[in-house]
Tab-separated table of C-alpha atoms in Angstrom:
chain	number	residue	atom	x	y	z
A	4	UNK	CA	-34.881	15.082	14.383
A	5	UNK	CA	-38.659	15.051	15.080
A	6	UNK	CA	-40.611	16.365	13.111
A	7	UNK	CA	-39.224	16.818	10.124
A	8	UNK	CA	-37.117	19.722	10.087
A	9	UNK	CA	-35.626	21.071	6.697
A	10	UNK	CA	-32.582	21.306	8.118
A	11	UNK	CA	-30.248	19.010	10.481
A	12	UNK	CA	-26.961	19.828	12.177
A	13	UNK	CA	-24.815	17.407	13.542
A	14	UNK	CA	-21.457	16.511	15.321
A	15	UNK	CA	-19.600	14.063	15.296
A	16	UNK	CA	-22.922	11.903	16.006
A	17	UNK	CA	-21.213	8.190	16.423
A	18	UNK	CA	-18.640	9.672	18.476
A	19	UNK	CA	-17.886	6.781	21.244
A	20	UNK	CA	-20.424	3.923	19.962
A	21	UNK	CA	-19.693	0.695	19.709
A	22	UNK	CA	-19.659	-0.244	16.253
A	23	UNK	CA	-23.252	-2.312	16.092
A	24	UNK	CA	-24.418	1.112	17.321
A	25	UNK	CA	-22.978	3.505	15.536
A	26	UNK	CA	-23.952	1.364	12.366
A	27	UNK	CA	-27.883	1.773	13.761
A	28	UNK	CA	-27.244	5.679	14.063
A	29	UNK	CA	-25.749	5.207	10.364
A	30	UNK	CA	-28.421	4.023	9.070
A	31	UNK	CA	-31.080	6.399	10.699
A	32	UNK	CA	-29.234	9.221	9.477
A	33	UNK	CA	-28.942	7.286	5.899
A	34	UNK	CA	-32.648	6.842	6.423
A	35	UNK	CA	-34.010	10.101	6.769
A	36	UNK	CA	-30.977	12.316	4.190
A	37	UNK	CA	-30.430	9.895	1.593
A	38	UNK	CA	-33.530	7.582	1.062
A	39	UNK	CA	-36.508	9.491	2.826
A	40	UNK	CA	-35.206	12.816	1.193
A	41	UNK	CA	-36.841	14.312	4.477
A	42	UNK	CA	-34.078	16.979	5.321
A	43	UNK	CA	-31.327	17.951	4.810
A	44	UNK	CA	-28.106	17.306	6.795
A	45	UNK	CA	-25.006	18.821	7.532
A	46	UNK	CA	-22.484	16.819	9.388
A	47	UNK	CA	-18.964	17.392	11.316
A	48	UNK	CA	-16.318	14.696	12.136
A	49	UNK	CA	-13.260	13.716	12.260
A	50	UNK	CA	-14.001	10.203	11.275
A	51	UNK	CA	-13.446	9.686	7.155
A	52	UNK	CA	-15.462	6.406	7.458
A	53	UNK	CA	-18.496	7.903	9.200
A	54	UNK	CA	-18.358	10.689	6.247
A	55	UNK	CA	-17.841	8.384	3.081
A	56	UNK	CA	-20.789	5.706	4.686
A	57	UNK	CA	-22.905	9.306	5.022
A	58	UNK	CA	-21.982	11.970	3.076
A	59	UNK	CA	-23.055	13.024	-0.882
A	60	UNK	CA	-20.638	15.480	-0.505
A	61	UNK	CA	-17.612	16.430	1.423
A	62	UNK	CA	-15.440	19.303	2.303
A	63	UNK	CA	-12.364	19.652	4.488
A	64	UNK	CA	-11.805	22.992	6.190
A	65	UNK	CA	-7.817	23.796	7.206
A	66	UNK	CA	-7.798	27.153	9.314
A	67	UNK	CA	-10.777	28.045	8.733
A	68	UNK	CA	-10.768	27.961	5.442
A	69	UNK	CA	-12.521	25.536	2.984
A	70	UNK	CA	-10.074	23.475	0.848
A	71	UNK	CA	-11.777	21.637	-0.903
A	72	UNK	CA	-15.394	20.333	-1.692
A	73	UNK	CA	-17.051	17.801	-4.331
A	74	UNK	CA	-17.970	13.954	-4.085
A	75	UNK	CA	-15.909	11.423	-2.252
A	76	UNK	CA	-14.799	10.621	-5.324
A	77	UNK	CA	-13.960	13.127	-6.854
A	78	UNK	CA	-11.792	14.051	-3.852
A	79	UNK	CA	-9.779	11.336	-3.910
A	80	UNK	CA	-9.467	11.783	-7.996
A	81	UNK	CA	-8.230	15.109	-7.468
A	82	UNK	CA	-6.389	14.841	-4.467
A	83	UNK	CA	-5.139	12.020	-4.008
A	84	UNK	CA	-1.362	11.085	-4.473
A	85	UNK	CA	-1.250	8.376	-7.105
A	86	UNK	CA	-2.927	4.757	-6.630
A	87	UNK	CA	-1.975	1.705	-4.056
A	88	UNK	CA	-0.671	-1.623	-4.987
A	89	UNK	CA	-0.328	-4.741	-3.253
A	90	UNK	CA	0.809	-7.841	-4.064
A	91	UNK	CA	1.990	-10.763	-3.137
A	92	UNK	CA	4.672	-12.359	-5.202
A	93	UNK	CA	4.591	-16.789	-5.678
A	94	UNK	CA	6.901	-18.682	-3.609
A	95	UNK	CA	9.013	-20.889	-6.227
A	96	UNK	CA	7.402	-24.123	-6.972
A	97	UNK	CA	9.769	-28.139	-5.893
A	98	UNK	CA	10.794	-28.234	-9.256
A	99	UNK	CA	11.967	-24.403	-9.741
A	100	UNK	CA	14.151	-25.253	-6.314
A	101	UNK	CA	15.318	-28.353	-7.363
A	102	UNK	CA	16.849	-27.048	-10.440
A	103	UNK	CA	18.534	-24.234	-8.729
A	104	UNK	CA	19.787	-26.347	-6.719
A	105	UNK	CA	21.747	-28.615	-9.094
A	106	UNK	CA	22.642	-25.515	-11.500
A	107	UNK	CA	24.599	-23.535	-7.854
A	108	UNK	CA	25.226	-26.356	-5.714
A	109	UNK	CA	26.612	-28.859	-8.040
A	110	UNK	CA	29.166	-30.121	-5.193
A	111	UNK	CA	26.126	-31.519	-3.715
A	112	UNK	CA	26.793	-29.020	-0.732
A	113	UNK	CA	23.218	-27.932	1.586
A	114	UNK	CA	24.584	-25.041	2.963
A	115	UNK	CA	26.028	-21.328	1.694
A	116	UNK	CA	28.545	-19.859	4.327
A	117	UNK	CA	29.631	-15.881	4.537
A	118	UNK	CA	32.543	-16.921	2.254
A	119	UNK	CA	30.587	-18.361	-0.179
A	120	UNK	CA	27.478	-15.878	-0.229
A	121	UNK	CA	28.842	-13.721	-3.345
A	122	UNK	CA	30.076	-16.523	-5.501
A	123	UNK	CA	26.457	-18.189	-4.912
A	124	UNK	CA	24.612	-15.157	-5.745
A	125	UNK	CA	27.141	-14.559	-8.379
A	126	UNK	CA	25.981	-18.532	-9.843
A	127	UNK	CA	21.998	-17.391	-9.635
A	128	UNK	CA	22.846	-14.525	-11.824
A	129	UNK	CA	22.721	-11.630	-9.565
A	130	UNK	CA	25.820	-11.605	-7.627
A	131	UNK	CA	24.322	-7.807	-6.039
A	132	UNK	CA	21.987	-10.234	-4.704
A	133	UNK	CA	24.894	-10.840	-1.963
A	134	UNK	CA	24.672	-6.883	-0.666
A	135	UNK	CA	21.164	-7.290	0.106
A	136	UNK	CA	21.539	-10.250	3.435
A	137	UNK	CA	21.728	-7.268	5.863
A	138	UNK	CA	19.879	-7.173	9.474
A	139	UNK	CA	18.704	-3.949	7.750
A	140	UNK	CA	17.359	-5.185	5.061
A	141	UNK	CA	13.324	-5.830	4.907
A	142	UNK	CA	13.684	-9.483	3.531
A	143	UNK	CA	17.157	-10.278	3.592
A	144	UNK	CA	17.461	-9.989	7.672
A	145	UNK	CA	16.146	-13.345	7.637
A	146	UNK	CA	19.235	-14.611	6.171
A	147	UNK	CA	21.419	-12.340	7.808
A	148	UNK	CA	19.916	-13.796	11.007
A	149	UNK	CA	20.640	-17.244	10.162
A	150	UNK	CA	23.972	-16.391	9.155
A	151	UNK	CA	24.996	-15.219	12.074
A	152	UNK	CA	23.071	-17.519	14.336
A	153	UNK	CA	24.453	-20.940	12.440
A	154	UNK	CA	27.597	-19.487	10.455
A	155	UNK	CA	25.428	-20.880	7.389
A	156	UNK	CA	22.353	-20.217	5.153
A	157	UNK	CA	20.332	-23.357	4.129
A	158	UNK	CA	20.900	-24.092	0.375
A	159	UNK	CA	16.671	-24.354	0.070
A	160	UNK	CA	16.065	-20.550	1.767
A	161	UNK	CA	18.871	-19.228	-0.305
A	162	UNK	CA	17.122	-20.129	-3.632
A	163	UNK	CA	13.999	-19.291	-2.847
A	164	UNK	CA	15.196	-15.806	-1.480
A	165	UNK	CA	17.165	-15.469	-4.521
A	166	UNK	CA	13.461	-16.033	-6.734
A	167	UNK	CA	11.738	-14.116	-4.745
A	168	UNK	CA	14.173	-10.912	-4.816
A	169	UNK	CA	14.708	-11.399	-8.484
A	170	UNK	CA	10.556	-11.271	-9.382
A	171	UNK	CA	10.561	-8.131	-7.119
A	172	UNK	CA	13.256	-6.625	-9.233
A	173	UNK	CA	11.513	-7.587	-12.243
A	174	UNK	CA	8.047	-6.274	-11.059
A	175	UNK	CA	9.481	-2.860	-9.822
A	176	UNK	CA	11.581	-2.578	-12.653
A	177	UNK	CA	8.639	-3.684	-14.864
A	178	UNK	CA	5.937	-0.454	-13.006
A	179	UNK	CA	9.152	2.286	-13.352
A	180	UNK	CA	9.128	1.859	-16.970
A	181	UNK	CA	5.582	1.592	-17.626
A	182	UNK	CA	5.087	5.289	-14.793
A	183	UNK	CA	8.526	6.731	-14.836
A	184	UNK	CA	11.197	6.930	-13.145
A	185	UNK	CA	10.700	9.289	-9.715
A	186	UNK	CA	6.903	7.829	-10.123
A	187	UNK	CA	7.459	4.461	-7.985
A	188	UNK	CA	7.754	3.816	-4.492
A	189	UNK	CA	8.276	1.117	-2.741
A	190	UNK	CA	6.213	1.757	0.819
A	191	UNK	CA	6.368	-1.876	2.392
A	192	UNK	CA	8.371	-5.211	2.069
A	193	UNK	CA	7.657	-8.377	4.096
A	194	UNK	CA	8.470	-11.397	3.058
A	195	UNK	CA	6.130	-12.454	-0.405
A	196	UNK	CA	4.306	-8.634	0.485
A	197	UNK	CA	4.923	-6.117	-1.005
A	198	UNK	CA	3.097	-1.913	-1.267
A	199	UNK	CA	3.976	0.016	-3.662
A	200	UNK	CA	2.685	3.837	-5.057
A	201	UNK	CA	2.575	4.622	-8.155
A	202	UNK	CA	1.999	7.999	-9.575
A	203	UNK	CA	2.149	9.626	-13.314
A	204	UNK	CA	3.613	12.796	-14.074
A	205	UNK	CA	0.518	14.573	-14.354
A	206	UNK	CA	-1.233	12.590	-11.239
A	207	UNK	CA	-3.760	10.798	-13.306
A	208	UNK	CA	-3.150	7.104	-12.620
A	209	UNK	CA	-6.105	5.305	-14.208
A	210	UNK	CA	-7.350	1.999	-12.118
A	211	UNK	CA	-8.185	0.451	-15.645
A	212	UNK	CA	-4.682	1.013	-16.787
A	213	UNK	CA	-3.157	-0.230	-13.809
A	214	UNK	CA	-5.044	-3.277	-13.741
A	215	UNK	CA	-4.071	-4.110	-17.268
A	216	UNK	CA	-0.761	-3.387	-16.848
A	217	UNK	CA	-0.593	-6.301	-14.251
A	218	UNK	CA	-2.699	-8.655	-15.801
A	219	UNK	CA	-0.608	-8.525	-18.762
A	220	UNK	CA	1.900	-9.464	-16.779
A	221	UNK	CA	0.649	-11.437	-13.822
A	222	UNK	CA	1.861	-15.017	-14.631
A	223	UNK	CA	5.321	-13.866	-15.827
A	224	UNK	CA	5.766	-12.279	-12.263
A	225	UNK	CA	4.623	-14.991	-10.581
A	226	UNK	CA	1.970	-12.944	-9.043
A	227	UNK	CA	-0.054	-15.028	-6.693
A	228	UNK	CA	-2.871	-12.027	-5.488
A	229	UNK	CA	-2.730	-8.065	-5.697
A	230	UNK	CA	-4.988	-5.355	-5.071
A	231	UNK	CA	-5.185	-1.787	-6.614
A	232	UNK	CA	-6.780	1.428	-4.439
A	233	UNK	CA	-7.256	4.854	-4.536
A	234	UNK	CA	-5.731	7.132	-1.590
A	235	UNK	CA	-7.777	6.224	1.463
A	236	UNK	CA	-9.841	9.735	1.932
A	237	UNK	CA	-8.310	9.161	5.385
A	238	UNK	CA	-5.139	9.898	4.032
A	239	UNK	CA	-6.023	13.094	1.853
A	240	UNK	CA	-7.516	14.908	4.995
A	241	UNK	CA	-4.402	13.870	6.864
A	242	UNK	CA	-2.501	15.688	3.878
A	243	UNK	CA	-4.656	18.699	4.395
A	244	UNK	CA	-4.417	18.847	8.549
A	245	UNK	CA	-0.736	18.719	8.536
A	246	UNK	CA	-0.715	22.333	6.681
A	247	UNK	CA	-2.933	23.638	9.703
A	248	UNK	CA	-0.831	26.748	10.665
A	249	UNK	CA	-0.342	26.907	13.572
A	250	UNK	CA	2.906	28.096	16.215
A	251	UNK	CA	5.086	25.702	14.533
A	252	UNK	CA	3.913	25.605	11.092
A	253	UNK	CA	3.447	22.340	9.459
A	254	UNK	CA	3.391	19.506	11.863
A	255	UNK	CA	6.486	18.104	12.880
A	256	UNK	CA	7.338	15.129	10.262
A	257	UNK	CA	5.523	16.439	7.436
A	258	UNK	CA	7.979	16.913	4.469
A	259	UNK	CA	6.304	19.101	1.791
């Protein structure tokens, strides 16, 4: 890169630093394309964060072929399948417990065993609730567990399960009607956690709107903290590799 030149190829040039260095060969590159205006350079990796903290402009190549080319953003804008959400739902507050706890156990009893499960979920209002205290289950194993560990369920854990499910429910139910059904998946549970994607039908899934839609509703869902993001451009060119024909086709765990 001495002297000047007009032009500048690179490969995968932070290949195998350690991060403080690869952020000082960053910021030379930075240096010398974006804010010197020096020269111009064109860049190959693998790495999506080395290209969105570099690159003006981006394009992925599948066989050969070019598939696509325009801004990091507008990449992900056009690409990209729908918008992130996470969030992370209130745990019930003493006084929320306490009056659950006189309304379903009003024999004074502390603890909900197997034969009691449906007729306690059945006294919160949700007696479906009962289905859902599976080992399979992404927040209802924990019950499950203590169910078969102690032959019981604490009276407290139940409740607050039972809150927690129900704002889910509401939340999910809440995003289908506002997207569409078919538009809203559920990607992670744990716990208070929860990741969902949301789409539209014509794949135009505003940020604005979507923040608006939950702020509307944020104390009513007894939503503590969320977040809202585009598809990671990490994820588009994964999207794009997997159709890389090759013997087998598309990779192997790729549903298109």
């Amino acid at each position: 890169m001495i002297g000047n030149p007009a032009i500048i190829f690179l490969d995968e040039p932070s290949t195998g630093m350690d991060p403080v260095s690869r952020r000082f060969m960053w910021d030379v590159i930075a240096d010398i394309s974006t804010r010197g205006k020096e020269s111009t350079i064109v860049l190959t990796t693998h790495s999506m964060e080395e290209c969105e903290a570099l690159c003006s402009r981006v394009g992925i190549m599948v066989g050969g072929r070019l598939r696509c080319y325009g801004s990091v953003q507008h990449i992900k804008s056009r690409f990209g399948d729908g918008l992130v959400f996470d969030v992370k739902l209130d745990m019930p507050t003493a006084d929320e417990l306490e009056y659950l706890l006189q309304h379903i156990f009003d024999n004074g009893s502390e603890f909900v065993t197997p034969e009691e499960l449906e007729v306690k979920c059945r006294a919160f209002g949700n007696a479906q609730l009962a289905d859902r205290v599976t080992a399979s289950h992404p927040t209802g194993y924990s019950l499950a567990g203590a169910m078969e560990r102690d032959g019981f369920i604490r009276a407290e854990a139940f409740c607050s399960w039972c809150v927690e499910e129900t704002c889910f429910d509401s939340l999910n139910d809440y995003l289908v009607r506002a997207f569409g059904k078919g538009q809203v998946q559920v990607m992670e549970r744990q716990n208070d956690f929860a990741r969902f994607k949301v789409r539209s039908r014509n794949n135009e899934v505003k940020l604005s709107k979507m923040f608006a839609l939950v702020e509307d509703v944020k104390t009513k869902m007894h939503i503590r903290e969320y977040s809202v993001s585009q598809t990671t451009l990490e994820q588009i060119f994964n999207s794009f590799a997997s159709q890389q024909e090759e013997e087998q086709g598309v990779a192997r765990g790729v549903f298109q």
